[in-house]
Every structure is written in C-alpha cells, then in structure tokens.
Amino acid sequence: MKKRITRKCPFCWSNPYLYKTKSGLFRHICNNHLLDSNQNWLLPPWNRAKYIAKQTEKGIETIEIDSLQDVENWLNEYWEGKIDPGKKRSKIWRYL
C-alpha cells in the first residue's frame, strides 16, 4: 500500500484543509481558488483561469497565472517537495 502524505492547501492557510491525495488538493484548488480574467470566481471548465486567489490576513490576494498547466506543474513540485532554490520557479512560487 502506498504511503499517503497529508498536505495543507497553501492558498488558504487560515483554513487547515488536509488532503491525502494530489488529485484531491488539485480539485480543491480548482473549485475554491481559481478566478477568470475579470477576477470573478470560476466554474468549470477551469482552462479559462487567469488568477489564483490566496487568502491572507489582509484579505484575498490574486496571483496571475498563464494557464492551468502552470498550476499542475507547481502542484507536482509542491507535492513531491522538490523545490530547488537555484531552479527558475513559476510565478506561483514567488507569491507563496
């Protein structure tokens, strides 16, 4: 059996949601944190996403993304813990 690691959602630290699988965390990000080009909450299909909403103590901060693939690539790095400081990071890493 595969060992599952619980991870918190980095976009809503104030709400400590724990996810056992990467797909569960990705689904949570898509459902609760994606915004369209007018910064309105997005419903499926999520490929129209232009921003990610991050909850902070001051309110909601938006992070611009190029595509949903950026979010998937970032999530893979986040989930595996493979963060190399020398490597050029995506826009998402700069805001977290």
Coordinates of C-alpha atoms in Angstrom, one line a residue:
M1 CA 0.0 0.0 0.0
K2 CA 1.2 3.5 -0.9
K3 CA 2.1 5.8 2.0
R4 CA 0.0 9.0 1.7
I5 CA 1.2 12.3 3.0
T6 CA -1.2 14.8 4.2
R7 CA -0.7 18.3 2.8
K8 CA -2.3 21.7 3.6
C9 CA -3.6 24.0 0.9
P10 CA -1.1 26.8 0.6
F11 CA -3.7 29.2 -0.6
C12 CA -5.9 29.1 2.5
W13 CA -3.6 28.6 5.5
S14 CA -6.2 30.0 7.8
N15 CA -8.4 27.0 6.9
P16 CA -6.3 23.9 7.6
Y17 CA -7.7 21.6 4.9
L18 CA -5.7 18.4 4.7
Y19 CA -5.6 16.3 1.6
K20 CA -4.4 12.8 1.3
T21 CA -4.0 12.8 -2.5
K22 CA -2.6 15.2 -5.0
S23 CA -5.8 15.0 -7.1
G24 CA -7.9 15.9 -4.1
L25 CA -5.8 19.0 -3.5
F26 CA -5.9 19.9 -7.2
R27 CA -9.7 19.6 -7.1
H28 CA -9.9 21.9 -4.1
I29 CA -7.7 24.5 -5.8
C30 CA -9.8 24.4 -8.9
N31 CA -13.1 24.6 -7.0
N32 CA -12.1 27.3 -4.5
H33 CA -9.2 29.4 -5.7
L34 CA -9.4 30.0 -9.5
L35 CA -10.6 33.3 -11.0
D36 CA -11.2 34.3 -14.6
S37 CA -9.8 37.3 -16.4
N38 CA -12.4 39.6 -14.7
Q39 CA -11.4 38.2 -11.3
N40 CA -14.7 36.5 -10.8
W41 CA -14.9 33.1 -9.2
L42 CA -14.6 30.4 -11.9
L43 CA -16.8 27.5 -12.6
P44 CA -15.8 24.6 -14.9
P45 CA -14.2 24.4 -17.4
W46 CA -11.2 25.6 -15.5
N47 CA -9.0 26.2 -18.5
R48 CA -10.2 29.8 -18.6
A49 CA -8.4 30.5 -15.3
K50 CA -6.2 33.6 -15.2
Y51 CA -5.7 34.1 -11.5
I52 CA -5.4 32.1 -8.2
A53 CA -6.9 33.6 -5.1
K54 CA -4.8 33.4 -2.0
Q55 CA -6.3 34.1 1.4
T56 CA -4.1 36.3 3.6
E57 CA -4.5 38.2 6.9
K58 CA -5.2 41.4 4.9
G59 CA -7.8 39.7 2.6
I60 CA -7.7 38.0 -0.7
E61 CA -4.6 38.4 -2.9
T62 CA -4.6 37.3 -6.5
I63 CA -1.7 35.6 -8.4
E64 CA -1.6 35.8 -12.2
I65 CA -1.1 32.5 -14.0
D66 CA -0.5 31.7 -17.7
S67 CA -2.5 28.5 -17.8
L68 CA -3.9 25.7 -15.8
Q69 CA -0.8 23.7 -16.7
D70 CA 1.2 26.1 -14.6
V71 CA -0.9 25.2 -11.6
E72 CA -0.5 21.4 -12.3
N73 CA 3.3 21.8 -12.7
W74 CA 3.5 23.8 -9.5
L75 CA 1.4 21.3 -7.6
N76 CA 3.7 18.4 -8.7
E77 CA 6.7 20.3 -7.3
Y78 CA 4.8 21.2 -4.1
W79 CA 3.5 17.7 -3.5
E80 CA 6.9 16.0 -4.0
G81 CA 8.8 18.6 -2.1
K82 CA 11.2 19.1 -5.0
I83 CA 11.9 22.8 -4.6
D84 CA 15.4 23.7 -5.9
P85 CA 16.3 27.3 -5.0
G86 CA 18.6 27.5 -8.0
K87 CA 15.9 26.5 -10.4
K88 CA 13.8 29.1 -12.1
R89 CA 10.4 29.0 -10.3
S90 CA 7.0 29.6 -11.6
K91 CA 5.1 32.8 -10.7
I92 CA 3.1 30.9 -8.1
W93 CA 6.3 30.1 -6.0
R94 CA 7.2 33.8 -5.9
Y95 CA 4.0 34.6 -4.1
L96 CA 3.9 31.8 -1.5

